[in-house]
Structures are given as C-alpha cells and as structure tokens.
Amino acid sequence: RLDEFMRAELSIFAKQRPPQPLSFLDVIKASSCLEGLAQLVHQELPVRFARRLKHIEQVDKWEQIPELVDLHAMHIHSFRELRLSDPSKPAEYAEAILQIRQRHKRLPRLFAEAVKRIASINAAPSETEDEQSTHLELWAETFLRSRVASELLMSHFEACVKTAGFDEETKVGIIDMKCDPWQICESA
C-alpha cells in the first residue's frame, strides 16, 4: 500500500507546478532558521526528484538502459526517504539528507554512461545526427539543471546543520555573505 501511495505522490509532485529555477534569495531567506530551510528543502526536493523520474521515463526504451534503471531506482528511493522524513525534526531530517547525498554520489558516473547508451540505442531514423544530438543535449541539460538545484539545496542544508550553534557571522550554510563575486571578477 505504501508503494502505491508513493507512486501516486510521485505523479502529483511531478505535475505540481511548472519547473522553476531555484533563487539564491529564496535560499537565503529560508536560511534564517534551520527549520525554515528544512521546510524549503522538503518543499523543493520531492518535486525535483519526481520530475527527474518522469524525465527519465520520457526516454524511449529507458528500461533497457541499466544506468537509467539505476538512476530511476535511486530517485524513487530518495523520494520515498524524503517524503517519510519529518523536516520539523532537524537532526533526523539531516540524516535523511546525508543518506540521499551519499546515494547520489554515483549519479554523475551513471548519468554519463546513460547518455552514451541513449545516444547509441535511441537513434531515430527520421532525425539527422545533429537533430538527435540536439535532442539528447536538451534532455541532459534539463536533468542536470534540476540536479544542480537539488545538490545546492542539500549541501547548503548540510552546511547549515553543521554550523548550527556556532557563531559564524559571515556564512549562511555554503553562502559567504561577505563574498562579493563581482568584486572578485573585477580584481582578476
């Protein structure tokens, strides 16, 4: 029954709202307290994982590509773990995020291998080589954009958990509030 419920939730989350980039301002605002950041993570990550699952399923014959099958299973496991975690309990929630990050360390290698296999398996005879390449690049870019936002959220949350209770006035998680990237670029 829980599996059926999770599948239903996946479908709902994948259609929940149009894809939108994660704003640094939203992350900073939510970072004023660990509970607020946990709520943002809990709000954003399931949607991103669900969309990535549906994105994998858009690939023709994805079930025949072992790396996509592994990525799919990884994201289902992570989605489930996240949905069963309580963001109002920061220590417990942080442990779930750490486990997900550990699991996702294999993601870049699996993804790269999957893209190679997709290119060799799904060559559509009606498309030119350039069209096939463009289509694959767009698919990969969408997946990776979502992954970057997810990784940013998880690593920022992890850093905030580690620094909770310490008086580090210049940093909010992974963001150094006194760092001015524009100034650094001008100085270079």
JSON list of C-alpha atoms in Angstrom, two decimals:
[
{"chain": "A", "resi": 1, "resn": "ARG", "atom": "CA", "xyz": [0.00, 0.00, 0.00]},
{"chain": "A", "resi": 2, "resn": "LEU", "atom": "CA", "xyz": [2.83, 2.37, 0.82]},
{"chain": "A", "resi": 3, "resn": "ASP", "atom": "CA", "xyz": [4.32, 1.75, -2.64]},
{"chain": "A", "resi": 4, "resn": "GLU", "atom": "CA", "xyz": [1.00, 2.60, -4.28]},
{"chain": "A", "resi": 5, "resn": "PHE", "atom": "CA", "xyz": [0.77, 5.76, -2.20]},
{"chain": "A", "resi": 6, "resn": "MET", "atom": "CA", "xyz": [4.33, 6.75, -3.17]},
{"chain": "A", "resi": 7, "resn": "ARG", "atom": "CA", "xyz": [3.60, 6.19, -6.88]},
{"chain": "A", "resi": 8, "resn": "ALA", "atom": "CA", "xyz": [0.51, 8.39, -6.58]},
{"chain": "A", "resi": 9, "resn": "GLU", "atom": "CA", "xyz": [2.52, 11.07, -4.77]},
{"chain": "A", "resi": 10, "resn": "LEU", "atom": "CA", "xyz": [5.22, 10.91, -7.45]},
{"chain": "A", "resi": 11, "resn": "SER", "atom": "CA", "xyz": [2.64, 11.66, -10.13]},
{"chain": "A", "resi": 12, "resn": "ILE", "atom": "CA", "xyz": [1.15, 14.51, -8.11]},
{"chain": "A", "resi": 13, "resn": "PHE", "atom": "CA", "xyz": [4.54, 16.05, -7.32]},
{"chain": "A", "resi": 14, "resn": "ALA", "atom": "CA", "xyz": [5.73, 15.76, -10.93]},
{"chain": "A", "resi": 15, "resn": "LYS", "atom": "CA", "xyz": [2.71, 17.81, -12.05]},
{"chain": "A", "resi": 16, "resn": "GLN", "atom": "CA", "xyz": [2.57, 20.09, -9.02]},
{"chain": "A", "resi": 17, "resn": "ARG", "atom": "CA", "xyz": [3.84, 23.29, -10.58]},
{"chain": "A", "resi": 18, "resn": "PRO", "atom": "CA", "xyz": [5.76, 24.39, -13.64]},
{"chain": "A", "resi": 19, "resn": "PRO", "atom": "CA", "xyz": [9.54, 23.89, -13.42]},
{"chain": "A", "resi": 20, "resn": "GLN", "atom": "CA", "xyz": [11.18, 26.96, -11.97]},
{"chain": "A", "resi": 21, "resn": "PRO", "atom": "CA", "xyz": [14.77, 27.76, -11.12]},
{"chain": "A", "resi": 22, "resn": "LEU", "atom": "CA", "xyz": [15.76, 27.97, -7.51]},
{"chain": "A", "resi": 23, "resn": "SER", "atom": "CA", "xyz": [16.56, 31.52, -6.46]},
{"chain": "A", "resi": 24, "resn": "PHE", "atom": "CA", "xyz": [19.51, 32.25, -4.16]},
{"chain": "A", "resi": 25, "resn": "LEU", "atom": "CA", "xyz": [17.32, 34.85, -2.49]},
{"chain": "A", "resi": 26, "resn": "ASP", "atom": "CA", "xyz": [14.77, 32.17, -1.59]},
{"chain": "A", "resi": 27, "resn": "VAL", "atom": "CA", "xyz": [17.54, 30.00, -0.13]},
{"chain": "A", "resi": 28, "resn": "ILE", "atom": "CA", "xyz": [18.98, 32.92, 1.87]},
{"chain": "A", "resi": 29, "resn": "LYS", "atom": "CA", "xyz": [15.55, 33.93, 3.20]},
{"chain": "A", "resi": 30, "resn": "ALA", "atom": "CA", "xyz": [14.82, 30.37, 4.27]},
{"chain": "A", "resi": 31, "resn": "SER", "atom": "CA", "xyz": [18.25, 30.10, 5.91]},
{"chain": "A", "resi": 32, "resn": "SER", "atom": "CA", "xyz": [17.41, 32.47, 8.77]},
{"chain": "A", "resi": 33, "resn": "CYS", "atom": "CA", "xyz": [16.48, 29.38, 10.79]},
{"chain": "A", "resi": 34, "resn": "LEU", "atom": "CA", "xyz": [17.22, 25.70, 10.26]},
{"chain": "A", "resi": 35, "resn": "GLU", "atom": "CA", "xyz": [13.53, 24.78, 10.42]},
{"chain": "A", "resi": 36, "resn": "GLY", "atom": "CA", "xyz": [12.70, 27.24, 7.62]},
{"chain": "A", "resi": 37, "resn": "LEU", "atom": "CA", "xyz": [15.47, 25.85, 5.45]},
{"chain": "A", "resi": 38, "resn": "ALA", "atom": "CA", "xyz": [14.31, 22.28, 6.17]},
{"chain": "A", "resi": 39, "resn": "GLN", "atom": "CA", "xyz": [10.82, 23.28, 5.02]},
{"chain": "A", "resi": 40, "resn": "LEU", "atom": "CA", "xyz": [12.20, 24.74, 1.77]},
{"chain": "A", "resi": 41, "resn": "VAL", "atom": "CA", "xyz": [14.23, 21.59, 1.15]},
{"chain": "A", "resi": 42, "resn": "HIS", "atom": "CA", "xyz": [11.19, 19.44, 1.92]},
{"chain": "A", "resi": 43, "resn": "GLN", "atom": "CA", "xyz": [9.07, 21.53, -0.43]},
{"chain": "A", "resi": 44, "resn": "GLU", "atom": "CA", "xyz": [11.55, 21.62, -3.34]},
{"chain": "A", "resi": 45, "resn": "LEU", "atom": "CA", "xyz": [13.38, 18.28, -3.39]},
{"chain": "A", "resi": 46, "resn": "PRO", "atom": "CA", "xyz": [10.41, 15.91, -3.78]},
{"chain": "A", "resi": 47, "resn": "VAL", "atom": "CA", "xyz": [9.18, 17.94, -6.76]},
{"chain": "A", "resi": 48, "resn": "ARG", "atom": "CA", "xyz": [12.63, 17.88, -8.37]},
{"chain": "A", "resi": 49, "resn": "PHE", "atom": "CA", "xyz": [13.07, 14.13, -7.75]},
{"chain": "A", "resi": 50, "resn": "ALA", "atom": "CA", "xyz": [9.59, 13.38, -9.11]},
{"chain": "A", "resi": 51, "resn": "ARG", "atom": "CA", "xyz": [10.22, 15.47, -12.22]},
{"chain": "A", "resi": 52, "resn": "ARG", "atom": "CA", "xyz": [13.56, 13.77, -12.78]},
{"chain": "A", "resi": 53, "resn": "LEU", "atom": "CA", "xyz": [11.88, 10.38, -12.55]},
{"chain": "A", "resi": 54, "resn": "LYS", "atom": "CA", "xyz": [9.31, 11.40, -15.16]},
{"chain": "A", "resi": 55, "resn": "HIS", "atom": "CA", "xyz": [12.13, 12.86, -17.25]},
{"chain": "A", "resi": 56, "resn": "ILE", "atom": "CA", "xyz": [13.94, 9.52, -17.23]},
{"chain": "A", "resi": 57, "resn": "GLU", "atom": "CA", "xyz": [10.70, 7.79, -18.22]},
{"chain": "A", "resi": 58, "resn": "GLN", "atom": "CA", "xyz": [10.46, 10.02, -21.31]},
{"chain": "A", "resi": 59, "resn": "VAL", "atom": "CA", "xyz": [13.48, 8.28, -22.81]},
{"chain": "A", "resi": 60, "resn": "ASP", "atom": "CA", "xyz": [12.41, 5.68, -25.34]},
{"chain": "A", "resi": 61, "resn": "LYS", "atom": "CA", "xyz": [13.29, 2.19, -24.03]},
{"chain": "A", "resi": 62, "resn": "TRP", "atom": "CA", "xyz": [14.68, 3.60, -20.77]},
{"chain": "A", "resi": 63, "resn": "GLU", "atom": "CA", "xyz": [14.02, 0.25, -19.06]},
{"chain": "A", "resi": 64, "resn": "GLN", "atom": "CA", "xyz": [16.63, -1.32, -21.36]},
{"chain": "A", "resi": 65, "resn": "ILE", "atom": "CA", "xyz": [19.38, 1.06, -20.27]},
{"chain": "A", "resi": 66, "resn": "PRO", "atom": "CA", "xyz": [20.86, -0.27, -16.99]},
{"chain": "A", "resi": 67, "resn": "GLU", "atom": "CA", "xyz": [22.19, 3.13, -15.92]},
{"chain": "A", "resi": 68, "resn": "LEU", "atom": "CA", "xyz": [18.76, 4.76, -16.36]},
{"chain": "A", "resi": 69, "resn": "VAL", "atom": "CA", "xyz": [17.17, 1.90, -14.44]},
{"chain": "A", "resi": 70, "resn": "ASP", "atom": "CA", "xyz": [19.68, 2.52, -11.62]},
{"chain": "A", "resi": 71, "resn": "LEU", "atom": "CA", "xyz": [19.08, 6.29, -11.71]},
{"chain": "A", "resi": 72, "resn": "HIS", "atom": "CA", "xyz": [15.34, 5.70, -11.65]},
{"chain": "A", "resi": 73, "resn": "ALA", "atom": "CA", "xyz": [15.60, 3.36, -8.64]},
{"chain": "A", "resi": 74, "resn": "MET", "atom": "CA", "xyz": [17.94, 5.83, -6.89]},
{"chain": "A", "resi": 75, "resn": "HIS", "atom": "CA", "xyz": [15.46, 8.66, -7.29]},
{"chain": "A", "resi": 76, "resn": "ILE", "atom": "CA", "xyz": [12.49, 6.56, -6.18]},
{"chain": "A", "resi": 77, "resn": "HIS", "atom": "CA", "xyz": [14.41, 5.53, -3.05]},
{"chain": "A", "resi": 78, "resn": "SER", "atom": "CA", "xyz": [15.41, 9.15, -2.36]},
{"chain": "A", "resi": 79, "resn": "PHE", "atom": "CA", "xyz": [11.88, 10.45, -2.98]},
{"chain": "A", "resi": 80, "resn": "ARG", "atom": "CA", "xyz": [10.44, 7.89, -0.59]},
{"chain": "A", "resi": 81, "resn": "GLU", "atom": "CA", "xyz": [13.06, 8.56, 2.07]},
{"chain": "A", "resi": 82, "resn": "LEU", "atom": "CA", "xyz": [12.47, 12.29, 1.84]},
{"chain": "A", "resi": 83, "resn": "ARG", "atom": "CA", "xyz": [8.68, 12.02, 1.98]},
{"chain": "A", "resi": 84, "resn": "LEU", "atom": "CA", "xyz": [8.88, 9.77, 5.05]},
{"chain": "A", "resi": 85, "resn": "SER", "atom": "CA", "xyz": [11.23, 12.18, 6.86]},
{"chain": "A", "resi": 86, "resn": "ASP", "atom": "CA", "xyz": [9.97, 14.93, 9.13]},
{"chain": "A", "resi": 87, "resn": "PRO", "atom": "CA", "xyz": [11.51, 18.36, 8.43]},
{"chain": "A", "resi": 88, "resn": "SER", "atom": "CA", "xyz": [10.36, 19.58, 11.86]},
{"chain": "A", "resi": 89, "resn": "LYS", "atom": "CA", "xyz": [12.98, 17.26, 13.39]},
{"chain": "A", "resi": 90, "resn": "PRO", "atom": "CA", "xyz": [16.24, 18.77, 12.05]},
{"chain": "A", "resi": 91, "resn": "ALA", "atom": "CA", "xyz": [18.63, 16.07, 13.27]},
{"chain": "A", "resi": 92, "resn": "GLU", "atom": "CA", "xyz": [16.52, 13.25, 11.84]},
{"chain": "A", "resi": 93, "resn": "TYR", "atom": "CA", "xyz": [15.89, 15.18, 8.64]},
{"chain": "A", "resi": 94, "resn": "ALA", "atom": "CA", "xyz": [19.58, 15.99, 8.27]},
{"chain": "A", "resi": 95, "resn": "GLU", "atom": "CA", "xyz": [20.39, 12.27, 8.50]},
{"chain": "A", "resi": 96, "resn": "ALA", "atom": "CA", "xyz": [17.96, 11.56, 5.65]},
{"chain": "A", "resi": 97, "resn": "ILE", "atom": "CA", "xyz": [19.55, 14.30, 3.52]},
{"chain": "A", "resi": 98, "resn": "LEU", "atom": "CA", "xyz": [23.04, 12.93, 4.24]},
{"chain": "A", "resi": 99, "resn": "GLN", "atom": "CA", "xyz": [21.94, 9.44, 3.17]},
{"chain": "A", "resi": 100, "resn": "ILE", "atom": "CA", "xyz": [20.44, 10.82, -0.03]},
{"chain": "A", "resi": 101, "resn": "ARG", "atom": "CA", "xyz": [23.61, 12.77, -0.81]},
{"chain": "A", "resi": 102, "resn": "GLN", "atom": "CA", "xyz": [25.70, 9.66, -0.19]},
{"chain": "A", "resi": 103, "resn": "ARG", "atom": "CA", "xyz": [23.47, 7.63, -2.50]},
{"chain": "A", "resi": 104, "resn": "HIS", "atom": "CA", "xyz": [23.63, 10.32, -5.21]},
{"chain": "A", "resi": 105, "resn": "LYS", "atom": "CA", "xyz": [27.44, 10.34, -5.32]},
{"chain": "A", "resi": 106, "resn": "ARG", "atom": "CA", "xyz": [27.16, 7.70, -8.06]},
{"chain": "A", "resi": 107, "resn": "LEU", "atom": "CA", "xyz": [24.83, 9.91, -10.08]},
{"chain": "A", "resi": 108, "resn": "PRO", "atom": "CA", "xyz": [27.39, 11.72, -12.30]},
{"chain": "A", "resi": 109, "resn": "ARG", "atom": "CA", "xyz": [29.02, 8.48, -13.46]},
{"chain": "A", "resi": 110, "resn": "LEU", "atom": "CA", "xyz": [25.68, 6.74, -14.03]},
{"chain": "A", "resi": 111, "resn": "PHE", "atom": "CA", "xyz": [24.33, 9.76, -15.87]},
{"chain": "A", "resi": 112, "resn": "ALA", "atom": "CA", "xyz": [27.34, 10.00, -18.18]},
{"chain": "A", "resi": 113, "resn": "GLU", "atom": "CA", "xyz": [27.10, 6.30, -19.03]},
{"chain": "A", "resi": 114, "resn": "ALA", "atom": "CA", "xyz": [23.35, 6.62, -19.55]},
{"chain": "A", "resi": 115, "resn": "VAL", "atom": "CA", "xyz": [23.79, 9.47, -22.01]},
{"chain": "A", "resi": 116, "resn": "LYS", "atom": "CA", "xyz": [26.30, 7.40, -24.00]},
{"chain": "A", "resi": 117, "resn": "ARG", "atom": "CA", "xyz": [23.88, 4.49, -24.16]},
{"chain": "A", "resi": 118, "resn": "ILE", "atom": "CA", "xyz": [20.91, 6.67, -25.07]},
{"chain": "A", "resi": 119, "resn": "ALA", "atom": "CA", "xyz": [22.90, 8.05, -27.98]},
{"chain": "A", "resi": 120, "resn": "SER", "atom": "CA", "xyz": [23.72, 4.57, -29.26]},
{"chain": "A", "resi": 121, "resn": "ILE", "atom": "CA", "xyz": [20.33, 2.92, -28.63]},
{"chain": "A", "resi": 122, "resn": "ASN", "atom": "CA", "xyz": [17.80, 5.61, -29.46]},
{"chain": "A", "resi": 123, "resn": "ALA", "atom": "CA", "xyz": [18.98, 6.76, -32.85]},
{"chain": "A", "resi": 124, "resn": "ALA", "atom": "CA", "xyz": [15.73, 7.73, -34.60]},
{"chain": "A", "resi": 125, "resn": "PRO", "atom": "CA", "xyz": [15.94, 7.08, -38.35]},
{"chain": "A", "resi": 126, "resn": "SER", "atom": "CA", "xyz": [13.74, 10.10, -39.07]},
{"chain": "A", "resi": 127, "resn": "GLU", "atom": "CA", "xyz": [16.17, 12.52, -37.40]},
{"chain": "A", "resi": 128, "resn": "THR", "atom": "CA", "xyz": [19.53, 13.71, -38.64]},
{"chain": "A", "resi": 129, "resn": "GLU", "atom": "CA", "xyz": [22.58, 13.16, -36.45]},
{"chain": "A", "resi": 130, "resn": "ASP", "atom": "CA", "xyz": [22.52, 16.86, -35.49]},
{"chain": "A", "resi": 131, "resn": "GLU", "atom": "CA", "xyz": [18.83, 16.67, -34.53]},
{"chain": "A", "resi": 132, "resn": "GLN", "atom": "CA", "xyz": [19.48, 13.57, -32.41]},
{"chain": "A", "resi": 133, "resn": "SER", "atom": "CA", "xyz": [22.41, 15.26, -30.73]},
{"chain": "A", "resi": 134, "resn": "THR", "atom": "CA", "xyz": [20.41, 18.43, -30.01]},
{"chain": "A", "resi": 135, "resn": "HIS", "atom": "CA", "xyz": [17.52, 16.41, -28.60]},
{"chain": "A", "resi": 136, "resn": "LEU", "atom": "CA", "xyz": [19.84, 14.43, -26.31]},
{"chain": "A", "resi": 137, "resn": "GLU", "atom": "CA", "xyz": [21.66, 17.58, -25.17]},
{"chain": "A", "resi": 138, "resn": "LEU", "atom": "CA", "xyz": [18.38, 19.26, -24.23]},
{"chain": "A", "resi": 139, "resn": "TRP", "atom": "CA", "xyz": [17.28, 16.17, -22.32]},
{"chain": "A", "resi": 140, "resn": "ALA", "atom": "CA", "xyz": [20.61, 16.02, -20.47]},
{"chain": "A", "resi": 141, "resn": "GLU", "atom": "CA", "xyz": [20.61, 19.76, -19.74]},
{"chain": "A", "resi": 142, "resn": "THR", "atom": "CA", "xyz": [17.15, 19.60, -18.17]},
{"chain": "A", "resi": 143, "resn": "PHE", "atom": "CA", "xyz": [18.18, 16.69, -15.96]},
{"chain": "A", "resi": 144, "resn": "LEU", "atom": "CA", "xyz": [21.42, 18.36, -14.88]},
{"chain": "A", "resi": 145, "resn": "ARG", "atom": "CA", "xyz": [19.80, 21.72, -14.18]},
{"chain": "A", "resi": 146, "resn": "SER", "atom": "CA", "xyz": [17.47, 20.01, -11.74]},
{"chain": "A", "resi": 147, "resn": "ARG", "atom": "CA", "xyz": [20.36, 18.11, -10.18]},
{"chain": "A", "resi": 148, "resn": "VAL", "atom": "CA", "xyz": [22.38, 21.29, -9.60]},
{"chain": "A", "resi": 149, "resn": "ALA", "atom": "CA", "xyz": [19.49, 22.92, -7.74]},
{"chain": "A", "resi": 150, "resn": "SER", "atom": "CA", "xyz": [18.93, 19.76, -5.68]},
{"chain": "A", "resi": 151, "resn": "GLU", "atom": "CA", "xyz": [22.61, 19.46, -4.82]},
{"chain": "A", "resi": 152, "resn": "LEU", "atom": "CA", "xyz": [22.76, 23.14, -3.87]},
{"chain": "A", "resi": 153, "resn": "LEU", "atom": "CA", "xyz": [19.82, 22.72, -1.51]},
{"chain": "A", "resi": 154, "resn": "MET", "atom": "CA", "xyz": [21.13, 19.54, 0.08]},
{"chain": "A", "resi": 155, "resn": "SER", "atom": "CA", "xyz": [24.72, 20.75, 0.52]},
{"chain": "A", "resi": 156, "resn": "HIS", "atom": "CA", "xyz": [23.52, 24.10, 1.88]},
{"chain": "A", "resi": 157, "resn": "PHE", "atom": "CA", "xyz": [21.21, 22.35, 4.35]},
{"chain": "A", "resi": 158, "resn": "GLU", "atom": "CA", "xyz": [24.04, 20.04, 5.41]},
{"chain": "A", "resi": 159, "resn": "ALA", "atom": "CA", "xyz": [26.38, 23.00, 5.93]},
{"chain": "A", "resi": 160, "resn": "CYS", "atom": "CA", "xyz": [23.73, 24.84, 7.96]},
{"chain": "A", "resi": 161, "resn": "VAL", "atom": "CA", "xyz": [23.21, 21.78, 10.16]},
{"chain": "A", "resi": 162, "resn": "LYS", "atom": "CA", "xyz": [26.97, 21.50, 10.76]},
{"chain": "A", "resi": 163, "resn": "THR", "atom": "CA", "xyz": [27.30, 25.19, 11.67]},
{"chain": "A", "resi": 164, "resn": "ALA", "atom": "CA", "xyz": [24.12, 25.36, 13.78]},
{"chain": "A", "resi": 165, "resn": "GLY", "atom": "CA", "xyz": [25.05, 26.54, 17.23]},
{"chain": "A", "resi": 166, "resn": "PHE", "atom": "CA", "xyz": [28.30, 28.15, 16.08]},
{"chain": "A", "resi": 167, "resn": "ASP", "atom": "CA", "xyz": [28.66, 31.89, 15.74]},
{"chain": "A", "resi": 168, "resn": "GLU", "atom": "CA", "xyz": [29.77, 32.19, 12.12]},
{"chain": "A", "resi": 169, "resn": "GLU", "atom": "CA", "xyz": [28.55, 35.62, 11.14]},
{"chain": "A", "resi": 170, "resn": "THR", "atom": "CA", "xyz": [29.91, 35.61, 7.58]},
{"chain": "A", "resi": 171, "resn": "LYS", "atom": "CA", "xyz": [28.44, 32.32, 6.39]},
{"chain": "A", "resi": 172, "resn": "VAL", "atom": "CA", "xyz": [24.93, 31.07, 5.94]},
{"chain": "A", "resi": 173, "resn": "GLY", "atom": "CA", "xyz": [25.41, 27.41, 5.06]},
{"chain": "A", "resi": 174, "resn": "ILE", "atom": "CA", "xyz": [27.52, 27.31, 1.89]},
{"chain": "A", "resi": 175, "resn": "ILE", "atom": "CA", "xyz": [27.00, 31.00, 1.14]},
{"chain": "A", "resi": 176, "resn": "ASP", "atom": "CA", "xyz": [29.58, 33.51, 2.38]},
{"chain": "A", "resi": 177, "resn": "MET", "atom": "CA", "xyz": [27.62, 36.70, 2.94]},
{"chain": "A", "resi": 178, "resn": "LYS", "atom": "CA", "xyz": [30.77, 38.84, 2.82]},
{"chain": "A", "resi": 179, "resn": "CYS", "atom": "CA", "xyz": [31.95, 37.44, -0.51]},
{"chain": "A", "resi": 180, "resn": "ASP", "atom": "CA", "xyz": [31.35, 39.76, -3.45]},
{"chain": "A", "resi": 181, "resn": "PRO", "atom": "CA", "xyz": [31.76, 37.75, -6.70]},
{"chain": "A", "resi": 182, "resn": "TRP", "atom": "CA", "xyz": [31.53, 40.92, -8.78]},
{"chain": "A", "resi": 183, "resn": "GLN", "atom": "CA", "xyz": [34.44, 42.45, -6.86]},
{"chain": "A", "resi": 184, "resn": "ILE", "atom": "CA", "xyz": [36.49, 39.29, -7.30]},
{"chain": "A", "resi": 185, "resn": "CYS", "atom": "CA", "xyz": [35.86, 39.29, -11.07]},
{"chain": "A", "resi": 186, "resn": "GLU", "atom": "CA", "xyz": [36.79, 42.96, -11.36]},
{"chain": "A", "resi": 187, "resn": "SER", "atom": "CA", "xyz": [40.03, 42.34, -9.46]},
{"chain": "A", "resi": 188, "resn": "ALA", "atom": "CA", "xyz": [41.05, 39.45, -11.71]}
]
